[in-house]
PDB file of C-alpha atoms in Angstrom:
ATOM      1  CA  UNK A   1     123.643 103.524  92.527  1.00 50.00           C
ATOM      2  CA  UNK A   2     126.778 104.231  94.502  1.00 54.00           C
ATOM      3  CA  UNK A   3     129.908 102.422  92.101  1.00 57.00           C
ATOM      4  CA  UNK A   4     130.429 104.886  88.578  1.00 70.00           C
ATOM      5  CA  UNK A   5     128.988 103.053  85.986  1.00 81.00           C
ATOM      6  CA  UNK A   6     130.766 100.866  83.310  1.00 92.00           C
ATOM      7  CA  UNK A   7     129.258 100.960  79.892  1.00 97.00           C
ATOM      8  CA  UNK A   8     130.175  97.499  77.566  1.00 97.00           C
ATOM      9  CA  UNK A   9     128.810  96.342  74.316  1.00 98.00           C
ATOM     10  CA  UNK A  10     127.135  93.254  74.645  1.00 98.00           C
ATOM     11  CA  UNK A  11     127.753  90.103  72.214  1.00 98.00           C
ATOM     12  CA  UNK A  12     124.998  87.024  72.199  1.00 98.00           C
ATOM     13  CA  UNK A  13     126.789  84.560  74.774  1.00 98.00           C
ATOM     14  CA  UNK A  14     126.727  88.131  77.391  1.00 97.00           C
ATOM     15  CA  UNK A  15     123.115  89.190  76.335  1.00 98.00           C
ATOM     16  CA  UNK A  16     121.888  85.405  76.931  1.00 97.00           C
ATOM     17  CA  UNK A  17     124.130  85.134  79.931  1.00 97.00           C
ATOM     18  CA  UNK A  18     122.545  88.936  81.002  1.00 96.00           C
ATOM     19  CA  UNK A  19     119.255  87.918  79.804  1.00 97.00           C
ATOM     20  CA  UNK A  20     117.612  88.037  82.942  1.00 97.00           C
ATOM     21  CA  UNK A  21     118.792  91.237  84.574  1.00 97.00           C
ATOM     22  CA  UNK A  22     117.824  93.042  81.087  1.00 98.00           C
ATOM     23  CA  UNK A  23     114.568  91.551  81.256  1.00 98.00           C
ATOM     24  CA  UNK A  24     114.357  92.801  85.011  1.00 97.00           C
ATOM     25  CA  UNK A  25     115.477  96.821  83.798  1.00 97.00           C
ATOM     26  CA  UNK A  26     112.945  96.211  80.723  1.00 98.00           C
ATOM     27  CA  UNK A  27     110.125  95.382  83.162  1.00 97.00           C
ATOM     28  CA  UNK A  28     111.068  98.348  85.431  1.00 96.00           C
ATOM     29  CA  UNK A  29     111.287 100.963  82.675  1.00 96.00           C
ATOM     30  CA  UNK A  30     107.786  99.762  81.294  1.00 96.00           C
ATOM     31  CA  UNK A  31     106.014  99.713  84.883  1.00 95.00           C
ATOM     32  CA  UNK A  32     107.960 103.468  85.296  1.00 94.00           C
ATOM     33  CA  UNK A  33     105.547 104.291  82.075  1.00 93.00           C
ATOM     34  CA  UNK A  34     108.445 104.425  79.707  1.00 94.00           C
ATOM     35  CA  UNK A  35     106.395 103.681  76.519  1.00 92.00           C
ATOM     36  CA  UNK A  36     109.356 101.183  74.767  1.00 94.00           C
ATOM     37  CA  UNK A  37     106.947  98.379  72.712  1.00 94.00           C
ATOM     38  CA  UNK A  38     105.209  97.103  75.814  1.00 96.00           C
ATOM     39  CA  UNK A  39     102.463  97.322  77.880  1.00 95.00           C
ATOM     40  CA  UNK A  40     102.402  97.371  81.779  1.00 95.00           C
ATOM     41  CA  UNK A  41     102.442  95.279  83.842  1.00 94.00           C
ATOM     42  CA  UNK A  42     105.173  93.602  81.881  1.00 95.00           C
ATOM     43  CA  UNK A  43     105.427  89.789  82.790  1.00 94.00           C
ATOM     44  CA  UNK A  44     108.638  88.869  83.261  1.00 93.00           C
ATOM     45  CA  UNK A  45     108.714  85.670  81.038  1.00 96.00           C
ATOM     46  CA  UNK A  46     107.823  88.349  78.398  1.00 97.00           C
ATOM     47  CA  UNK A  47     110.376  90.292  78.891  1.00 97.00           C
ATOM     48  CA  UNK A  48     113.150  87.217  79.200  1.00 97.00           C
ATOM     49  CA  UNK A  49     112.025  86.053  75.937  1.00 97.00           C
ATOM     50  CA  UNK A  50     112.036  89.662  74.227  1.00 97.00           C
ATOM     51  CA  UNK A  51     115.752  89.612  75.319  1.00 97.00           C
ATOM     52  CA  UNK A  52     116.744  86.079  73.994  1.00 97.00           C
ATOM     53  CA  UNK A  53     115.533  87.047  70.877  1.00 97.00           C
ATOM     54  CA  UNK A  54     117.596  89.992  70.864  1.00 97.00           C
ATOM     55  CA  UNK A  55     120.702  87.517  71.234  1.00 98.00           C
ATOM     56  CA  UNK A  56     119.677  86.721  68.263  1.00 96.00           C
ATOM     57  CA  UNK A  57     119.541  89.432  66.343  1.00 97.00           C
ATOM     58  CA  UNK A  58     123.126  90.354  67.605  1.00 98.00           C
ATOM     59  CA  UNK A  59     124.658  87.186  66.250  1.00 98.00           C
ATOM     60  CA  UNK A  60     123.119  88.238  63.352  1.00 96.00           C
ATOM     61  CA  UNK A  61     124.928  91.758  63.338  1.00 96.00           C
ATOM     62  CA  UNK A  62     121.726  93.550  62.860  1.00 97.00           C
ATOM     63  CA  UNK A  63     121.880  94.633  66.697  1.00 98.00           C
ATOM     64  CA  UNK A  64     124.662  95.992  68.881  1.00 98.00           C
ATOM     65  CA  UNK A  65     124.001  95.742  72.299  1.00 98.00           C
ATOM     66  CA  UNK A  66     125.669  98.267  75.123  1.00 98.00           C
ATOM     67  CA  UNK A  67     124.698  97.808  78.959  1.00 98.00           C
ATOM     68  CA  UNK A  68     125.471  99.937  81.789  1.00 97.00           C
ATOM     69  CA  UNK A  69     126.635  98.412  85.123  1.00 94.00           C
ATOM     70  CA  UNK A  70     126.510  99.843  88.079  1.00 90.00           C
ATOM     71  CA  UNK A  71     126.788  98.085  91.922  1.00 87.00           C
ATOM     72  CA  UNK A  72     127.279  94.861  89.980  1.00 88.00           C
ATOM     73  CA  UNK A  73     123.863  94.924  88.058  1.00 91.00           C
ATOM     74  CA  UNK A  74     122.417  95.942  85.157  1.00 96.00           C
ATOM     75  CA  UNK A  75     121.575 100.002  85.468  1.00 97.00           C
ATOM     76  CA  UNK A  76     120.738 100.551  81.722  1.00 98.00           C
ATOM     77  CA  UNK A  77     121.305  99.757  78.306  1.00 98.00           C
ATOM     78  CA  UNK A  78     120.722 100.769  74.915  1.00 98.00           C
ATOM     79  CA  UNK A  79     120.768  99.619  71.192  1.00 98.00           C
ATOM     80  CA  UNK A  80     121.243 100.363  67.364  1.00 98.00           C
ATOM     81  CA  UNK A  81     119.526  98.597  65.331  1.00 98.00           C
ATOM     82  CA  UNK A  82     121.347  97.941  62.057  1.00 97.00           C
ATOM     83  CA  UNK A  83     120.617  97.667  58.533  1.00 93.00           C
ATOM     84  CA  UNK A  84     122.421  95.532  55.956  1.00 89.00           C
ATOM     85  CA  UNK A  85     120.001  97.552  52.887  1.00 92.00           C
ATOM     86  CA  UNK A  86     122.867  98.573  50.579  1.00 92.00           C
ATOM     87  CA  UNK A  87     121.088 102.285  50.148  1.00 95.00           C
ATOM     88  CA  UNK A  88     120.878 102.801  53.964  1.00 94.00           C
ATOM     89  CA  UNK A  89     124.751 101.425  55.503  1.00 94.00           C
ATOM     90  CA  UNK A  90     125.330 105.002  56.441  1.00 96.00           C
ATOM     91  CA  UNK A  91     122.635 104.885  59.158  1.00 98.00           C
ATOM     92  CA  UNK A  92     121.347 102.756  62.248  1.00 98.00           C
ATOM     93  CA  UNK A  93     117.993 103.473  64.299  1.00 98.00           C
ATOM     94  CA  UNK A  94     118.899 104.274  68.132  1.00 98.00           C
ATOM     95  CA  UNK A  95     116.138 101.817  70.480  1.00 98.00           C
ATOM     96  CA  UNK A  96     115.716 101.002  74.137  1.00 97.00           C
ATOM     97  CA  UNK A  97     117.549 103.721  76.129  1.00 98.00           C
ATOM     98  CA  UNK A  98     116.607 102.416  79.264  1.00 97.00           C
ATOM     99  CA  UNK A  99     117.938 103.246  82.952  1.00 97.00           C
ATOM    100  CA  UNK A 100     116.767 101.595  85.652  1.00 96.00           C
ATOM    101  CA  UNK A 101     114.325 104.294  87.865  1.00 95.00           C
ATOM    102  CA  UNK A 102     116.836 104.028  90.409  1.00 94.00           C
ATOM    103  CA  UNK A 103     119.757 104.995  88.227  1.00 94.00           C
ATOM    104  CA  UNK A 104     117.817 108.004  87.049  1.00 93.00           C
ATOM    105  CA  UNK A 105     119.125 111.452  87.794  1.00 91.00           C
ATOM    106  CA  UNK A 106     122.726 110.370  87.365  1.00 91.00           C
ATOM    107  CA  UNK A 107     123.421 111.188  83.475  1.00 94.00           C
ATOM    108  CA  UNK A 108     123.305 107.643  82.898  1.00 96.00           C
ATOM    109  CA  UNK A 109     121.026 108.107  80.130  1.00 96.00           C
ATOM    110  CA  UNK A 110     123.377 110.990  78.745  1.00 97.00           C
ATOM    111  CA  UNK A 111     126.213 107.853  78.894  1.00 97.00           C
ATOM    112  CA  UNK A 112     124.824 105.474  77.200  1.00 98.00           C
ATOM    113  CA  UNK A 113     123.771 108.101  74.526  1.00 98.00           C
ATOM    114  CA  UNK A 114     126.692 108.934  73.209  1.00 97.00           C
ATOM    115  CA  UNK A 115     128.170 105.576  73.313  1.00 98.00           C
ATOM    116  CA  UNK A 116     126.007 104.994  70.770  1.00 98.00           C
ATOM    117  CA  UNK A 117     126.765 107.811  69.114  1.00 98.00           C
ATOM    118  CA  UNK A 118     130.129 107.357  69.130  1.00 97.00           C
ATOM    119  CA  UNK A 119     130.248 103.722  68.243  1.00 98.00           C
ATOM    120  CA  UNK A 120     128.322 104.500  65.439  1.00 98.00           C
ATOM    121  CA  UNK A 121     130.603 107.335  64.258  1.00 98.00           C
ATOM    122  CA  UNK A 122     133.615 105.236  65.020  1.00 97.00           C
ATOM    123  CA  UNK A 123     132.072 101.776  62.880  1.00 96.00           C
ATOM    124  CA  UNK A 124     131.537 104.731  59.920  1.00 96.00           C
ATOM    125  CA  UNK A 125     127.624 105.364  60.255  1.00 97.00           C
ATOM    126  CA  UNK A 126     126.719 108.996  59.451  1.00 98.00           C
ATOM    127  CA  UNK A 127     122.844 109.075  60.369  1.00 98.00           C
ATOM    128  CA  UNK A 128     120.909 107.868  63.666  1.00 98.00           C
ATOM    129  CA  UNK A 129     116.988 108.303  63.719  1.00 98.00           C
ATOM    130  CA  UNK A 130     114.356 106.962  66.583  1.00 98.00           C
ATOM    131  CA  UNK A 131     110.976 108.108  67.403  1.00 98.00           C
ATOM    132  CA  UNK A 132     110.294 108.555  71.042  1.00 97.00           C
ATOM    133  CA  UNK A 133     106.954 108.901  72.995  1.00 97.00           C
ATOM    134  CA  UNK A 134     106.077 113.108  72.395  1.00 97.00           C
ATOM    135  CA  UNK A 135     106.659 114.768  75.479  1.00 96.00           C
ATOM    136  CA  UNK A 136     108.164 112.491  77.598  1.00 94.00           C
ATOM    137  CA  UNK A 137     111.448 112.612  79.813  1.00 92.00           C
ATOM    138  CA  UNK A 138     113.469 111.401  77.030  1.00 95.00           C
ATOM    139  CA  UNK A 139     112.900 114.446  74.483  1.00 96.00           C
ATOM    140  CA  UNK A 140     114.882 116.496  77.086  1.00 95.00           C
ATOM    141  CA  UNK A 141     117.533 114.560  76.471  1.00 97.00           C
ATOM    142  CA  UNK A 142     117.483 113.966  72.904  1.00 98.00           C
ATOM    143  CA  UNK A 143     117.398 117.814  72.340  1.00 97.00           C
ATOM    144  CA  UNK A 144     120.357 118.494  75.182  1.00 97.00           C
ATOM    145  CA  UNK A 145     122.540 115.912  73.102  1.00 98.00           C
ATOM    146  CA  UNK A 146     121.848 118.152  69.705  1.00 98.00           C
ATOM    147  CA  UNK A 147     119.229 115.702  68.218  1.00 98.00           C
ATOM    148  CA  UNK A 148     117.101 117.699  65.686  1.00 98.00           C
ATOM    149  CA  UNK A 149     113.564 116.901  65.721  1.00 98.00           C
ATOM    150  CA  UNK A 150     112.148 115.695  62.320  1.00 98.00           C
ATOM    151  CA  UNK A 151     108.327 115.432  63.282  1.00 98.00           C
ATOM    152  CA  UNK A 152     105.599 114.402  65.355  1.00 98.00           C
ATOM    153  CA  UNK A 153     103.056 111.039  64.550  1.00 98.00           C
ATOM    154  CA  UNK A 154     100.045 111.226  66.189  1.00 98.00           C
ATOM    155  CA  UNK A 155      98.699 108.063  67.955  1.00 98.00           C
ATOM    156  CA  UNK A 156     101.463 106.112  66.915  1.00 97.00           C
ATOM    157  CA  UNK A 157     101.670 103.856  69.610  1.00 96.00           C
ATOM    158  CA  UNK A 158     100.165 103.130  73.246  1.00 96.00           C
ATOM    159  CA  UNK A 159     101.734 103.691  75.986  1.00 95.00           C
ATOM    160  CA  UNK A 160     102.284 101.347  79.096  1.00 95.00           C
ATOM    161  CA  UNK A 161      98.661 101.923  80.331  1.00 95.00           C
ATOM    162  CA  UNK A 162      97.346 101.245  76.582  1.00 95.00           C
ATOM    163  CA  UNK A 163      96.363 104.599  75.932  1.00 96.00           C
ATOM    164  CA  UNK A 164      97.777 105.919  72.077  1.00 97.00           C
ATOM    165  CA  UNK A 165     100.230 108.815  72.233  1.00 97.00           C
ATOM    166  CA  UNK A 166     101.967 110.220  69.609  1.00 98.00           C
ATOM    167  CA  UNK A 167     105.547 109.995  69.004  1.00 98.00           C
ATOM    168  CA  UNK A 168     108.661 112.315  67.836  1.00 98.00           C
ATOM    169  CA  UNK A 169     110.896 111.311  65.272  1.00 98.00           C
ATOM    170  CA  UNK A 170     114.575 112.808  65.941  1.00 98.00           C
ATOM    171  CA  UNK A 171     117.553 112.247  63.497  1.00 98.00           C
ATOM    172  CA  UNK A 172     121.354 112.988  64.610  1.00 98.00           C
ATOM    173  CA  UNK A 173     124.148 113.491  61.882  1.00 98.00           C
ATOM    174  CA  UNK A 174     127.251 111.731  63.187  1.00 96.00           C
ATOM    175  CA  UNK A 175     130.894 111.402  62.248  1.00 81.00           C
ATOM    176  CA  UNK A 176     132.368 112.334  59.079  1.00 64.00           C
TER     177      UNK A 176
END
């Protein structure tokens, strides 16, 4: 990764028209061991279809979408999920941080972070939460960006190799 990154939110036409090069950074942070939802090897067809259905869900307004670009590809992305509960408009749930392994290093993570965070802050959200595999690369980072950590899960979910792990939950009070 030579070219600084450029960080965009994504609507449905650019996720389906991206679909392909997100399913090819989902499929590399999975076989990397990130544990996101999936199990390695991830087939690509698998992934492809994960992120069509994702279109979806952004039409919907239940997902925004940012990626990071970088030598004219997809280096990274991430996501809030939304909620349209009338008790719980104040907060979204931050998913799929991903950089590419080659991107790594490079505070790409650290950039996509906090456009999150401050899209969230700016559209009037005061909460984020996500849970994130206990002891992994990405604490680091959550705890460098002032994430507090809520609690720990044990065996919530398997990692890329299948094997149960717990996982942190993390919460992040934003804007006003």
């Amino acid at each position: 990764m030579t070219a600084t990154p450029s960080v965009v939110r994504l609507d449905a036409a650019r996720v389906t028209e991206h679909a392909a090069e997100l399913a090819a950074l989902l499929a590399d942070t999975v076989d990397g061991g990130a544990s996101i939802g999936f199990l390695a090897p991830l087939d690509r067809a698998e992934a492809l279809a994960w992120w069509r259905r994702r279109a979806a869900a952004v039409a919907d307004g239940g997902l925004a979408v940012w990626a990071a670009y970088a030598d004219g590809r997809v280096a990274g992305t991430v996501s809030l999920a939304l909620t349209d509960r009338p008790n719980s408009r104040h907060r979204a749930e931050l998913v799929k941080l991903m950089v590419r392994r080659d991107a790594r290093g490079r505070g790409l993570g650290r950039t996509l972070l906090t456009t999150a965070e401050e899209a969230a802050a700016a559209a009037g959200l005061t909460l984020l939460h996500l849970d994130t595999e206990t002891d992994s690369p990405a604490e680091r980072l959550y705890r460098s960006a002032g994430w507090t950590r809520a609690g720990e899960i044990p065996d919530y979910a398997a990692d890329p190799a299948g094997v149960l792990r717990p996982t942190t939950l993390y919460f992040k009070r934003i804007g006003g």
